[in-house]
mmCIF file of C-alpha atoms in Angstrom:
data_model
loop_
_atom_site.group_PDB
_atom_site.id
_atom_site.type_symbol
_atom_site.label_atom_id
_atom_site.label_comp_id
_atom_site.label_asym_id
_atom_site.label_seq_id
_atom_site.Cartn_x
_atom_site.Cartn_y
_atom_site.Cartn_z
ATOM 1 C CA MET X 1 -16.344 12.488 -14.091
ATOM 2 C CA PHE X 2 -18.182 10.967 -11.109
ATOM 3 C CA ALA X 3 -21.049 9.306 -12.938
ATOM 4 C CA SER X 4 -19.560 5.840 -12.422
ATOM 5 C CA LEU X 5 -19.274 6.181 -8.634
ATOM 6 C CA SER X 6 -21.895 4.498 -6.503
ATOM 7 C CA PRO X 7 -24.223 6.683 -4.421
ATOM 8 C CA ALA X 8 -22.547 5.397 -1.266
ATOM 9 C CA TRP X 9 -19.135 6.562 -2.479
ATOM 10 C CA MET X 10 -20.549 9.931 -3.537
ATOM 11 C CA LEU X 11 -22.009 10.464 -0.089
ATOM 12 C CA ARG X 12 -18.588 9.755 1.476
ATOM 13 C CA LEU X 13 -16.915 12.105 -0.982
ATOM 14 C CA LYS X 14 -19.381 14.894 -0.297
ATOM 15 C CA LYS X 15 -19.117 14.495 3.466
ATOM 16 C CA VAL X 16 -15.519 15.677 3.158
ATOM 17 C CA GLY X 17 -16.119 17.846 0.100
ATOM 18 C CA TYR X 18 -18.449 20.283 1.891
ATOM 19 C CA TRP X 19 -15.331 21.718 3.569
ATOM 20 C CA ILE X 20 -14.490 23.318 0.238
ATOM 21 C CA TRP X 21 -16.337 26.416 1.483
ATOM 22 C CA LEU X 22 -13.087 27.257 3.268
ATOM 23 C CA VAL X 23 -11.348 27.916 -0.059
ATOM 24 C CA PRO X 24 -12.932 31.340 -0.795
ATOM 25 C CA VAL X 25 -12.821 32.283 2.897
ATOM 26 C CA LEU X 26 -9.083 31.598 3.066
ATOM 27 C CA GLY X 27 -8.683 33.262 -0.318
ATOM 28 C CA ILE X 28 -9.271 36.632 1.356
ATOM 29 C CA PRO X 29 -6.176 36.636 3.628
ATOM 30 C CA LEU X 30 -4.136 34.873 0.954
ATOM 31 C CA SER X 31 -4.928 37.537 -1.633
ATOM 32 C CA TYR X 32 -3.860 40.234 0.835
ATOM 33 C CA HIS X 33 -0.637 38.363 1.580
ATOM 34 C CA TRP X 34 0.167 37.966 -2.117
ATOM 35 C CA SER X 35 -0.536 41.641 -2.789
ATOM 36 C CA GLN X 36 2.110 42.748 -0.332
ATOM 37 C CA GLY X 37 5.404 43.343 -2.141
ATOM 38 C CA SER X 38 3.791 42.563 -5.486
ATOM 39 C CA ASP X 39 4.344 44.755 -8.535
ATOM 40 C CA ARG X 40 0.555 44.654 -9.054
ATOM 41 C CA PRO X 41 -0.945 44.868 -5.552
ATOM 42 C CA ASN X 42 -4.316 46.104 -6.799
ATOM 43 C CA ALA X 43 -4.806 43.097 -9.070
ATOM 44 C CA TRP X 44 -4.516 40.624 -6.176
ATOM 45 C CA THR X 45 -7.578 42.074 -4.453
ATOM 46 C CA TRP X 46 -9.624 40.730 -7.373
ATOM 47 C CA PHE X 47 -8.251 37.213 -6.926
ATOM 48 C CA VAL X 48 -11.347 35.762 -5.205
ATOM 49 C CA ILE X 49 -13.636 37.359 -7.793
ATOM 50 C CA GLY X 50 -11.596 35.775 -10.579
ATOM 51 C CA VAL X 51 -11.637 32.330 -8.987
ATOM 52 C CA VAL X 52 -15.365 32.385 -8.251
ATOM 53 C CA PHE X 53 -16.652 33.780 -11.530
ATOM 54 C CA LEU X 54 -14.029 32.621 -14.047
ATOM 55 C CA VAL X 55 -12.323 29.479 -12.746
ATOM 56 C CA ILE X 56 -15.244 27.764 -11.021
ATOM 57 C CA PRO X 57 -17.587 27.851 -14.064
ATOM 58 C CA LEU X 58 -14.861 26.147 -16.097
ATOM 59 C CA LEU X 59 -14.267 23.572 -13.366
ATOM 60 C CA ASP X 60 -18.012 22.931 -13.163
ATOM 61 C CA ALA X 61 -17.983 21.941 -16.821
ATOM 62 C CA ILE X 62 -14.930 19.707 -16.304
ATOM 63 C CA VAL X 63 -15.912 18.056 -13.011
ATOM 64 C CA GLY X 64 -19.484 17.549 -14.158
ATOM 65 C CA ARG X 65 -22.660 16.622 -12.359
ATOM 66 C CA ASP X 66 -23.417 14.788 -9.159
ATOM 67 C CA PRO X 67 -25.344 11.597 -10.024
ATOM 68 C CA ALA X 68 -26.202 10.462 -6.493
ATOM 69 C CA ASN X 69 -29.319 10.780 -4.358
ATOM 70 C CA PRO X 70 -29.373 9.338 -0.835
ATOM 71 C CA ASP X 71 -31.644 6.354 -0.331
ATOM 72 C CA GLU X 72 -34.817 7.553 1.377
ATOM 73 C CA ALA X 73 -35.265 4.510 3.571
ATOM 74 C CA SER X 74 -31.740 3.754 4.739
ATOM 75 C CA GLU X 75 -29.525 6.807 4.210
ATOM 76 C CA VAL X 76 -31.716 9.896 4.663
ATOM 77 C CA PRO X 77 -32.653 9.232 8.326
ATOM 78 C CA LEU X 78 -29.005 8.499 9.135
ATOM 79 C CA LEU X 79 -27.705 11.618 7.382
ATOM 80 C CA GLU X 80 -30.316 13.906 8.914
ATOM 81 C CA GLY X 81 -29.477 12.610 12.372
ATOM 82 C CA GLN X 82 -25.744 13.268 12.130
ATOM 83 C CA ALA X 83 -24.689 16.350 14.087
ATOM 84 C CA TYR X 84 -21.618 16.657 11.857
ATOM 85 C CA TYR X 85 -23.556 18.369 9.063
ATOM 86 C CA ARG X 86 -25.247 20.800 11.428
ATOM 87 C CA LEU X 87 -21.985 21.683 13.145
ATOM 88 C CA LEU X 88 -20.313 22.214 9.770
ATOM 89 C CA SER X 89 -22.850 24.866 8.806
ATOM 90 C CA LEU X 90 -22.691 26.533 12.233
ATOM 91 C CA LEU X 91 -18.888 26.637 12.107
ATOM 92 C CA THR X 92 -19.057 29.007 9.154
ATOM 93 C CA VAL X 93 -20.535 31.747 11.359
ATOM 94 C CA PRO X 94 -17.510 32.618 13.562
ATOM 95 C CA LEU X 95 -15.074 32.112 10.692
ATOM 96 C CA LEU X 96 -17.023 34.378 8.350
ATOM 97 C CA LEU X 97 -17.424 37.069 10.998
ATOM 98 C CA GLY X 98 -13.716 36.814 11.764
ATOM 99 C CA MET X 99 -12.934 37.185 8.054
ATOM 100 C CA LEU X 100 -15.248 40.212 7.904
ATOM 101 C CA VAL X 101 -13.450 41.968 10.764
ATOM 102 C CA TYR X 102 -10.047 41.042 9.336
ATOM 103 C CA GLY X 103 -11.119 42.472 5.987
ATOM 104 C CA GLY X 104 -12.068 45.755 7.652
ATOM 105 C CA TRP X 105 -8.682 46.014 9.337
ATOM 106 C CA VAL X 106 -6.870 45.344 6.053
ATOM 107 C CA PHE X 107 -9.029 47.823 4.144
ATOM 108 C CA SER X 108 -8.366 50.640 6.592
ATOM 109 C CA HIS X 109 -4.641 49.972 7.100
ATOM 110 C CA THR X 110 -3.385 49.143 3.607
ATOM 111 C CA GLU X 111 -1.884 52.126 1.777
ATOM 112 C CA THR X 112 -0.546 50.309 -1.291
ATOM 113 C CA TRP X 113 -3.968 50.022 -2.987
ATOM 114 C CA ASP X 114 -5.597 52.669 -5.151
ATOM 115 C CA TRP X 115 -9.344 52.876 -5.677
ATOM 116 C CA SER X 116 -9.370 49.800 -7.939
ATOM 117 C CA GLY X 117 -7.648 47.719 -5.286
ATOM 118 C CA ARG X 118 -10.072 48.874 -2.609
ATOM 119 C CA LEU X 119 -13.031 48.150 -4.873
ATOM 120 C CA GLY X 120 -11.718 44.669 -5.577
ATOM 121 C CA TRP X 121 -11.312 44.011 -1.853
ATOM 122 C CA ILE X 122 -14.876 45.107 -1.048
ATOM 123 C CA LEU X 123 -16.335 43.036 -3.882
ATOM 124 C CA SER X 124 -14.257 39.997 -2.945
ATOM 125 C CA VAL X 125 -15.284 40.074 0.720
ATOM 126 C CA GLY X 126 -18.887 40.728 -0.332
ATOM 127 C CA THR X 127 -18.757 37.749 -2.672
ATOM 128 C CA VAL X 128 -17.682 35.457 0.151
ATOM 129 C CA MET X 129 -20.299 36.889 2.516
ATOM 130 C CA GLY X 130 -22.954 36.476 -0.165
ATOM 131 C CA ALA X 131 -21.945 33.120 -1.610
ATOM 132 C CA ILE X 132 -21.061 31.392 1.663
ATOM 133 C CA GLY X 133 -22.590 33.611 4.361
ATOM 134 C CA ILE X 134 -26.057 34.123 2.911
ATOM 135 C CA THR X 135 -26.163 30.547 1.598
ATOM 136 C CA VAL X 136 -25.534 29.198 5.092
ATOM 137 C CA ALA X 137 -27.959 31.738 6.568
ATOM 138 C CA HIS X 138 -30.563 30.486 4.086
ATOM 139 C CA GLU X 139 -29.995 26.923 5.281
ATOM 140 C CA LEU X 140 -30.243 27.902 8.948
ATOM 141 C CA ILE X 141 -33.349 30.112 8.857
ATOM 142 C CA HIS X 142 -35.340 27.212 7.432
ATOM 143 C CA LYS X 143 -34.634 25.099 10.505
ATOM 144 C CA ASP X 144 -36.555 25.090 13.780
ATOM 145 C CA PRO X 145 -33.849 25.051 16.503
ATOM 146 C CA ALA X 146 -33.332 28.475 18.055
ATOM 147 C CA LEU X 147 -29.543 28.219 17.727
ATOM 148 C CA GLU X 148 -29.771 27.815 13.958
ATOM 149 C CA GLN X 149 -32.377 30.574 13.662
ATOM 150 C CA CYS X 150 -30.154 32.979 15.606
ATOM 151 C CA ALA X 151 -27.025 32.005 13.677
ATOM 152 C CA GLY X 152 -28.813 32.598 10.375
ATOM 153 C CA GLY X 153 -30.108 35.954 11.558
ATOM 154 C CA LEU X 154 -26.615 36.965 12.698
ATOM 155 C CA LEU X 155 -25.141 36.274 9.260
ATOM 156 C CA LEU X 156 -27.926 38.248 7.583
ATOM 157 C CA ALA X 157 -27.461 41.148 10.007
ATOM 158 C CA ALA X 158 -23.779 41.194 9.022
ATOM 159 C CA VAL X 159 -24.836 42.037 5.450
ATOM 160 C CA CYS X 160 -27.735 44.358 6.445
ATOM 161 C CA TYR X 161 -30.362 42.071 4.875
ATOM 162 C CA ALA X 162 -32.354 40.877 7.889
ATOM 163 C CA GLY X 163 -35.617 41.183 5.959
ATOM 164 C CA PHE X 164 -34.642 38.054 4.048
ATOM 165 C CA LYS X 165 -35.092 36.008 7.235
ATOM 166 C CA VAL X 166 -38.789 36.884 7.305
ATOM 167 C CA GLU X 167 -39.686 37.486 3.664
ATOM 168 C CA HIS X 168 -37.920 34.445 2.244
ATOM 169 C CA VAL X 169 -39.569 31.900 4.531
ATOM 170 C CA ARG X 170 -43.035 33.457 4.868
ATOM 171 C CA GLY X 171 -43.227 35.287 1.546
ATOM 172 C CA HIS X 172 -41.052 33.792 -1.167
ATOM 173 C CA HIS X 173 -41.765 30.158 -0.289
ATOM 174 C CA VAL X 174 -45.501 30.845 -0.262
ATOM 175 C CA ASN X 175 -45.659 32.801 -3.530
ATOM 176 C CA VAL X 176 -42.714 31.383 -5.484
ATOM 177 C CA SER X 177 -43.153 31.217 -9.262
ATOM 178 C CA THR X 178 -46.226 33.462 -9.232
ATOM 179 C CA PRO X 179 -46.622 37.166 -10.110
ATOM 180 C CA GLU X 180 -47.029 37.884 -6.372
ATOM 181 C CA ASP X 181 -43.376 37.035 -5.762
ATOM 182 C CA ALA X 182 -40.843 39.712 -6.666
ATOM 183 C CA SER X 183 -38.012 37.203 -6.142
ATOM 184 C CA SER X 184 -39.292 35.079 -9.032
ATOM 185 C CA SER X 185 -38.020 36.618 -12.256
ATOM 186 C CA ARG X 186 -40.334 36.729 -15.276
ATOM 187 C CA TYR X 187 -39.731 35.328 -18.714
ATOM 188 C CA ASP X 188 -37.722 37.804 -20.840
ATOM 189 C CA GLN X 189 -37.142 40.101 -17.838
ATOM 190 C CA SER X 190 -33.585 41.396 -17.665
ATOM 191 C CA LEU X 191 -31.559 41.198 -14.480
ATOM 192 C CA TYR X 192 -31.401 44.991 -14.336
ATOM 193 C CA ALA X 193 -35.186 45.302 -14.451
ATOM 194 C CA PHE X 194 -35.504 42.599 -11.790
ATOM 195 C CA LEU X 195 -33.062 43.885 -9.178
ATOM 196 C CA PRO X 196 -34.644 47.210 -8.052
ATOM 197 C CA HIS X 197 -38.042 45.601 -7.528
ATOM 198 C CA ALA X 198 -36.486 42.649 -5.685
ATOM 199 C CA TYR X 199 -34.564 44.887 -3.275
ATOM 200 C CA ALA X 200 -37.606 46.997 -2.425
ATOM 201 C CA HIS X 201 -39.987 44.043 -2.145
ATOM 202 C CA ASN X 202 -37.676 42.129 0.188
ATOM 203 C CA PHE X 203 -37.592 45.068 2.583
ATOM 204 C CA ARG X 204 -41.257 46.129 2.409
ATOM 205 C CA ASN X 205 -42.794 42.674 2.434
ATOM 206 C CA ALA X 206 -40.704 41.581 5.412
ATOM 207 C CA TRP X 207 -42.122 44.454 7.480
ATOM 208 C CA ARG X 208 -45.652 43.721 6.251
ATOM 209 C CA LEU X 209 -45.408 40.037 7.168
ATOM 210 C CA GLU X 210 -43.934 40.749 10.588
ATOM 211 C CA ALA X 211 -46.623 43.367 11.264
ATOM 212 C CA GLN X 212 -49.285 40.808 10.368
ATOM 213 C CA ARG X 213 -47.754 38.256 12.722
ATOM 214 C CA LEU X 214 -47.735 40.735 15.590
ATOM 215 C CA ARG X 215 -51.262 41.915 14.809
ATOM 216 C CA ARG X 216 -52.529 38.352 15.237
ATOM 217 C CA LYS X 217 -51.032 38.471 18.731
ATOM 218 C CA GLY X 218 -52.731 41.776 19.462
ATOM 219 C CA LEU X 219 -49.453 43.704 19.304
ATOM 220 C CA PRO X 220 -48.443 46.807 17.297
ATOM 221 C CA ALA X 221 -45.887 46.544 14.502
ATOM 222 C CA LEU X 222 -43.391 48.722 16.392
ATOM 223 C CA HIS X 223 -42.945 46.350 19.305
ATOM 224 C CA TRP X 224 -39.848 44.806 20.852
ATOM 225 C CA ARG X 225 -41.080 41.395 19.683
ATOM 226 C CA ASN X 226 -40.766 42.530 16.065
ATOM 227 C CA GLU X 227 -37.658 40.535 15.164
ATOM 228 C CA LEU X 228 -36.748 42.868 12.314
ATOM 229 C CA ILE X 229 -36.152 45.703 14.751
ATOM 230 C CA GLY X 230 -33.628 43.599 16.619
ATOM 231 C CA TRP X 231 -31.814 42.345 13.532
ATOM 232 C CA TYR X 232 -31.623 45.771 11.874
ATOM 233 C CA ALA X 233 -30.427 47.244 15.178
ATOM 234 C CA LEU X 234 -27.673 44.638 15.136
ATOM 235 C CA SER X 235 -26.726 45.725 11.591
ATOM 236 C CA ALA X 236 -26.526 49.311 12.866
ATOM 237 C CA LEU X 237 -24.263 48.145 15.694
ATOM 238 C CA PHE X 238 -22.039 46.369 13.166
ATOM 239 C CA LEU X 239 -21.776 49.605 11.192
ATOM 240 C CA LEU X 240 -21.034 51.619 14.309
ATOM 241 C CA ALA X 241 -18.388 49.131 15.440
ATOM 242 C CA PHE X 242 -16.620 49.157 12.068
ATOM 243 C CA GLY X 243 -16.740 52.940 12.030
ATOM 244 C CA LEU X 244 -15.326 53.264 15.539
ATOM 245 C CA ALA X 245 -12.667 50.595 14.996
ATOM 246 C CA PHE X 246 -11.532 51.515 11.488
ATOM 247 C CA GLY X 247 -12.854 55.016 10.841
ATOM 248 C CA TRP X 248 -14.891 56.127 7.867
ATOM 249 C CA LEU X 249 -13.053 53.635 5.663
ATOM 250 C CA GLY X 250 -14.280 50.854 7.933
ATOM 251 C CA ALA X 251 -17.867 52.052 7.648
ATOM 252 C CA LEU X 252 -17.539 52.331 3.861
ATOM 253 C CA TYR X 253 -16.079 48.830 3.695
ATOM 254 C CA PHE X 254 -18.884 47.333 5.806
ATOM 255 C CA LEU X 255 -21.650 48.919 3.729
ATOM 256 C CA GLY X 256 -19.890 48.034 0.464
ATOM 257 C CA GLN X 257 -19.470 44.348 1.235
ATOM 258 C CA ALA X 258 -23.104 44.202 2.406
ATOM 259 C CA ALA X 259 -24.311 45.727 -0.862
ATOM 260 C CA MET X 260 -22.294 43.186 -2.847
ATOM 261 C CA ALA X 261 -23.556 40.250 -0.760
ATOM 262 C CA CYS X 262 -27.207 41.293 -1.072
ATOM 263 C CA THR X 263 -26.886 41.889 -4.792
ATOM 264 C CA LEU X 264 -25.349 38.446 -5.230
ATOM 265 C CA LEU X 265 -28.305 36.946 -3.366
ATOM 266 C CA GLU X 266 -30.833 38.646 -5.610
ATOM 267 C CA ILE X 267 -28.961 37.638 -8.769
ATOM 268 C CA VAL X 268 -29.136 34.046 -7.552
ATOM 269 C CA ASN X 269 -32.893 34.491 -7.019
ATOM 270 C CA TYR X 270 -33.119 35.724 -10.595
ATOM 271 C CA VAL X 271 -31.283 32.641 -11.852
ATOM 272 C CA GLU X 272 -33.201 30.152 -9.715
ATOM 273 C CA HIS X 273 -36.712 31.035 -10.890
ATOM 274 C CA TYR X 274 -36.365 32.686 -14.295
ATOM 275 C CA GLY X 275 -39.489 32.310 -16.428
ATOM 276 C CA LEU X 276 -41.111 29.530 -14.387
ATOM 277 C CA HIS X 277 -44.749 29.650 -13.296
ATOM 278 C CA ARG X 278 -47.069 27.635 -11.098
ATOM 279 C CA ARG X 279 -50.325 27.031 -12.900
ATOM 280 C CA LYS X 280 -53.469 28.752 -11.680
ATOM 281 C CA LEU X 281 -56.246 26.297 -10.867
ATOM 282 C CA ALA X 282 -59.976 26.603 -11.489
ATOM 283 C CA ASP X 283 -60.590 27.730 -7.894
ATOM 284 C CA GLY X 284 -58.204 30.663 -8.353
ATOM 285 C CA ARG X 285 -55.409 29.140 -6.299
ATOM 286 C CA TYR X 286 -51.989 28.181 -7.590
ATOM 287 C CA GLU X 287 -50.921 24.593 -7.859
ATOM 288 C CA ARG X 288 -48.778 23.185 -5.069
ATOM 289 C CA THR X 289 -45.067 23.990 -5.306
ATOM 290 C CA THR X 290 -43.089 21.013 -6.571
ATOM 291 C CA HIS X 291 -39.590 20.288 -7.853
ATOM 292 C CA GLU X 292 -40.772 21.468 -11.279
ATOM 293 C CA HIS X 293 -41.053 25.124 -10.267
ATOM 294 C CA SER X 294 -37.375 26.058 -9.736
ATOM 295 C CA TRP X 295 -34.301 25.677 -11.875
ATOM 296 C CA ASN X 296 -32.009 22.888 -10.750
ATOM 297 C CA SER X 297 -28.238 22.807 -11.181
ATOM 298 C CA ASN X 298 -26.627 19.526 -10.287
ATOM 299 C CA PHE X 299 -22.983 20.437 -10.909
ATOM 300 C CA LEU X 300 -20.941 18.820 -8.166
ATOM 301 C CA LEU X 301 -18.330 21.489 -7.464
ATOM 302 C CA THR X 302 -20.620 24.446 -6.852
ATOM 303 C CA ASN X 303 -23.073 22.215 -5.007
ATOM 304 C CA LEU X 304 -20.304 21.467 -2.533
ATOM 305 C CA PHE X 305 -19.329 25.138 -2.265
ATOM 306 C CA LEU X 306 -22.967 26.133 -1.719
ATOM 307 C CA PHE X 307 -24.151 23.340 0.584
ATOM 308 C CA HIS X 308 -26.433 21.870 -2.107
ATOM 309 C CA LEU X 309 -28.218 25.187 -2.683
ATOM 310 C CA GLN X 310 -28.276 24.352 -6.393
ATOM 311 C CA ARG X 311 -30.610 21.433 -5.728
ATOM 312 C CA HIS X 312 -33.089 24.243 -5.408
ATOM 313 C CA SER X 313 -35.975 22.372 -6.959
ATOM 314 C CA ASP X 314 -36.086 19.910 -4.076
ATOM 315 C CA HIS X 315 -35.573 22.704 -1.556
ATOM 316 C CA HIS X 316 -38.770 24.419 -2.689
ATOM 317 C CA ALA X 317 -40.656 21.143 -2.677
ATOM 318 C CA SER X 318 -39.369 20.253 0.840
ATOM 319 C CA ALA X 319 -38.172 23.434 2.542
ATOM 320 C CA LYS X 320 -37.296 21.849 5.902
ATOM 321 C CA ARG X 321 -35.101 19.196 4.304
ATOM 322 C CA ARG X 322 -31.441 19.595 5.330
ATOM 323 C CA TYR X 323 -28.814 20.346 2.717
ATOM 324 C CA GLN X 324 -27.057 16.977 2.902
ATOM 325 C CA VAL X 325 -30.177 15.053 1.827
ATOM 326 C CA LEU X 326 -31.532 17.326 -0.914
ATOM 327 C CA ARG X 327 -32.323 15.352 -4.069
ATOM 328 C CA HIS X 328 -31.759 15.794 -7.767
ATOM 329 C CA TYR X 329 -34.723 15.261 -10.114
ATOM 330 C CA ASP X 330 -34.118 14.647 -13.795
ATOM 331 C CA ASP X 331 -37.520 16.129 -14.664
ATOM 332 C CA SER X 332 -36.788 19.462 -12.975
ATOM 333 C CA PRO X 333 -35.795 22.285 -15.339
ATOM 334 C CA GLN X 334 -31.996 22.132 -15.567
ATOM 335 C CA LEU X 335 -29.476 24.973 -15.790
ATOM 336 C CA PRO X 336 -26.578 24.501 -18.218
ATOM 337 C CA ASN X 337 -23.898 25.458 -15.652
ATOM 338 C CA GLY X 338 -23.451 26.063 -11.947
ATOM 339 C CA TYR X 339 -24.592 29.257 -10.259
ATOM 340 C CA ALA X 340 -21.240 31.011 -10.694
ATOM 341 C CA GLY X 341 -21.389 30.642 -14.470
ATOM 342 C CA MET X 342 -25.077 31.536 -14.616
ATOM 343 C CA ILE X 343 -24.494 34.704 -12.571
ATOM 344 C CA VAL X 344 -21.907 35.870 -15.089
ATOM 345 C CA LEU X 345 -24.301 35.075 -17.938
ATOM 346 C CA ALA X 346 -27.137 37.000 -16.269
ATOM 347 C CA LEU X 347 -25.007 40.161 -16.283
ATOM 348 C CA PHE X 348 -25.329 40.215 -20.083
ATOM 349 C CA PRO X 349 -29.069 40.116 -20.891
ATOM 350 C CA PRO X 350 -28.732 39.350 -24.644
ATOM 351 C CA LEU X 351 -26.538 36.335 -23.881
ATOM 352 C CA TRP X 352 -28.797 35.277 -21.026
ATOM 353 C CA ARG X 353 -31.869 35.354 -23.236
ATOM 354 C CA ALA X 354 -30.063 33.492 -26.007
ATOM 355 C CA VAL X 355 -29.215 30.660 -23.614
ATOM 356 C CA MET X 356 -32.210 30.585 -21.266
ATOM 357 C CA ASN X 357 -35.244 31.641 -23.313
ATOM 358 C CA PRO X 358 -35.113 28.540 -25.547
ATOM 359 C CA ARG X 359 -34.904 26.378 -22.414
ATOM 360 C CA VAL X 360 -37.947 28.058 -20.903
ATOM 361 C CA ARG X 361 -39.904 27.719 -24.137
ATOM 362 C CA ALA X 362 -38.906 24.050 -24.434
ATOM 363 C CA TYR X 363 -39.994 23.430 -20.859
ATOM 364 C CA TYR X 364 -43.431 24.901 -21.583
ATOM 365 C CA ALA X 365 -43.799 23.361 -25.043
ATOM 366 C CA GLY X 366 -47.525 23.057 -25.722
ATOM 367 C CA GLU X 367 -48.295 25.479 -22.869
ATOM 368 C CA GLU X 368 -46.743 28.639 -24.224
ATOM 369 C CA TYR X 369 -49.393 30.719 -22.462
ATOM 370 C CA GLN X 370 -47.402 29.981 -19.278
ATOM 371 C CA LEU X 371 -44.790 32.452 -20.500
ATOM 372 C CA SER X 372 -47.120 35.417 -20.022
ATOM 373 C CA ASP X 373 -48.366 36.856 -16.756
ATOM 374 C CA ASP X 374 -51.692 37.400 -18.550
ATOM 375 C CA GLN X 375 -52.639 33.854 -17.598
ATOM 376 C CA HIS X 376 -52.841 34.952 -13.972
ATOM 377 C CA ALA X 377 -55.134 37.914 -14.525
#
């Protein structure tokens, strides 16, 4: 649909289009409003889920791909220097936290929902906190300014997944697409085999990496300078505040949305790296991470929703690069739909394998040994 537009026009379109993240955030209060007085109040709590995982994959196929990369010499320095893009990502933080508190109030005060309505509400809020909140947190924790680091940590604390701040940057980006990385899914591995290991590894490896950092400074792991202690304490304060403000239902709501958000993150990890490997060199080291070691998805609509997260190949090649200047590479492995559609597909392992295994095999044609972890032994 946009293939005929010039890169300059696409950059103007996307500058405004990034505000589309407000749609799922505003979908939360709208779905509550529409449920009131409705003959089917419980169904409306699933509205955001339906839009994200049913409507958006269809729209991705209709709207199509984003053909434009910014010019490295003239446009990238200008775009990276514009405070607009940084402020846009930071603005999500108070709005998302406000939505989270609002959701807790609604959950604890609405009596027209049965268990299915309450479940839909938790999953919908968790989807927004995972899709928008953790995506923005991911963008921010890769940046150097303290304000962005703190804002990213705050969003992760709000979903009880502070370990991601440490493990993702110092663990995942170092070991991506190798057997050492639990966030890189293996060829033929189902989502349900991947998730338990990913959860546990994210938590354990974050503590190990932070302990190593402190040890190099001559400090014990259990020290006030261990940032995980502070972020997890903040998560505990969130839980306490929701419990005090909204009772046990508020505490249940907070933990439920956090579980959904974290699960959504790990499913995205599964999608982003499925079956891809960095080659092991003669000296025993792995080749440098490039744009060939992560799945890319260049569908315009979800790229706008997710602040270019789907240009994940370039992100792993250039982790400090800001979202507005991430590039698409034709020679990166390409997903057949945006993340929303691929998440739905991953929930059904036979369908996932039918779609993705041939793509992995085609990508490693002539190097089929890459599909086995035996090559790394």
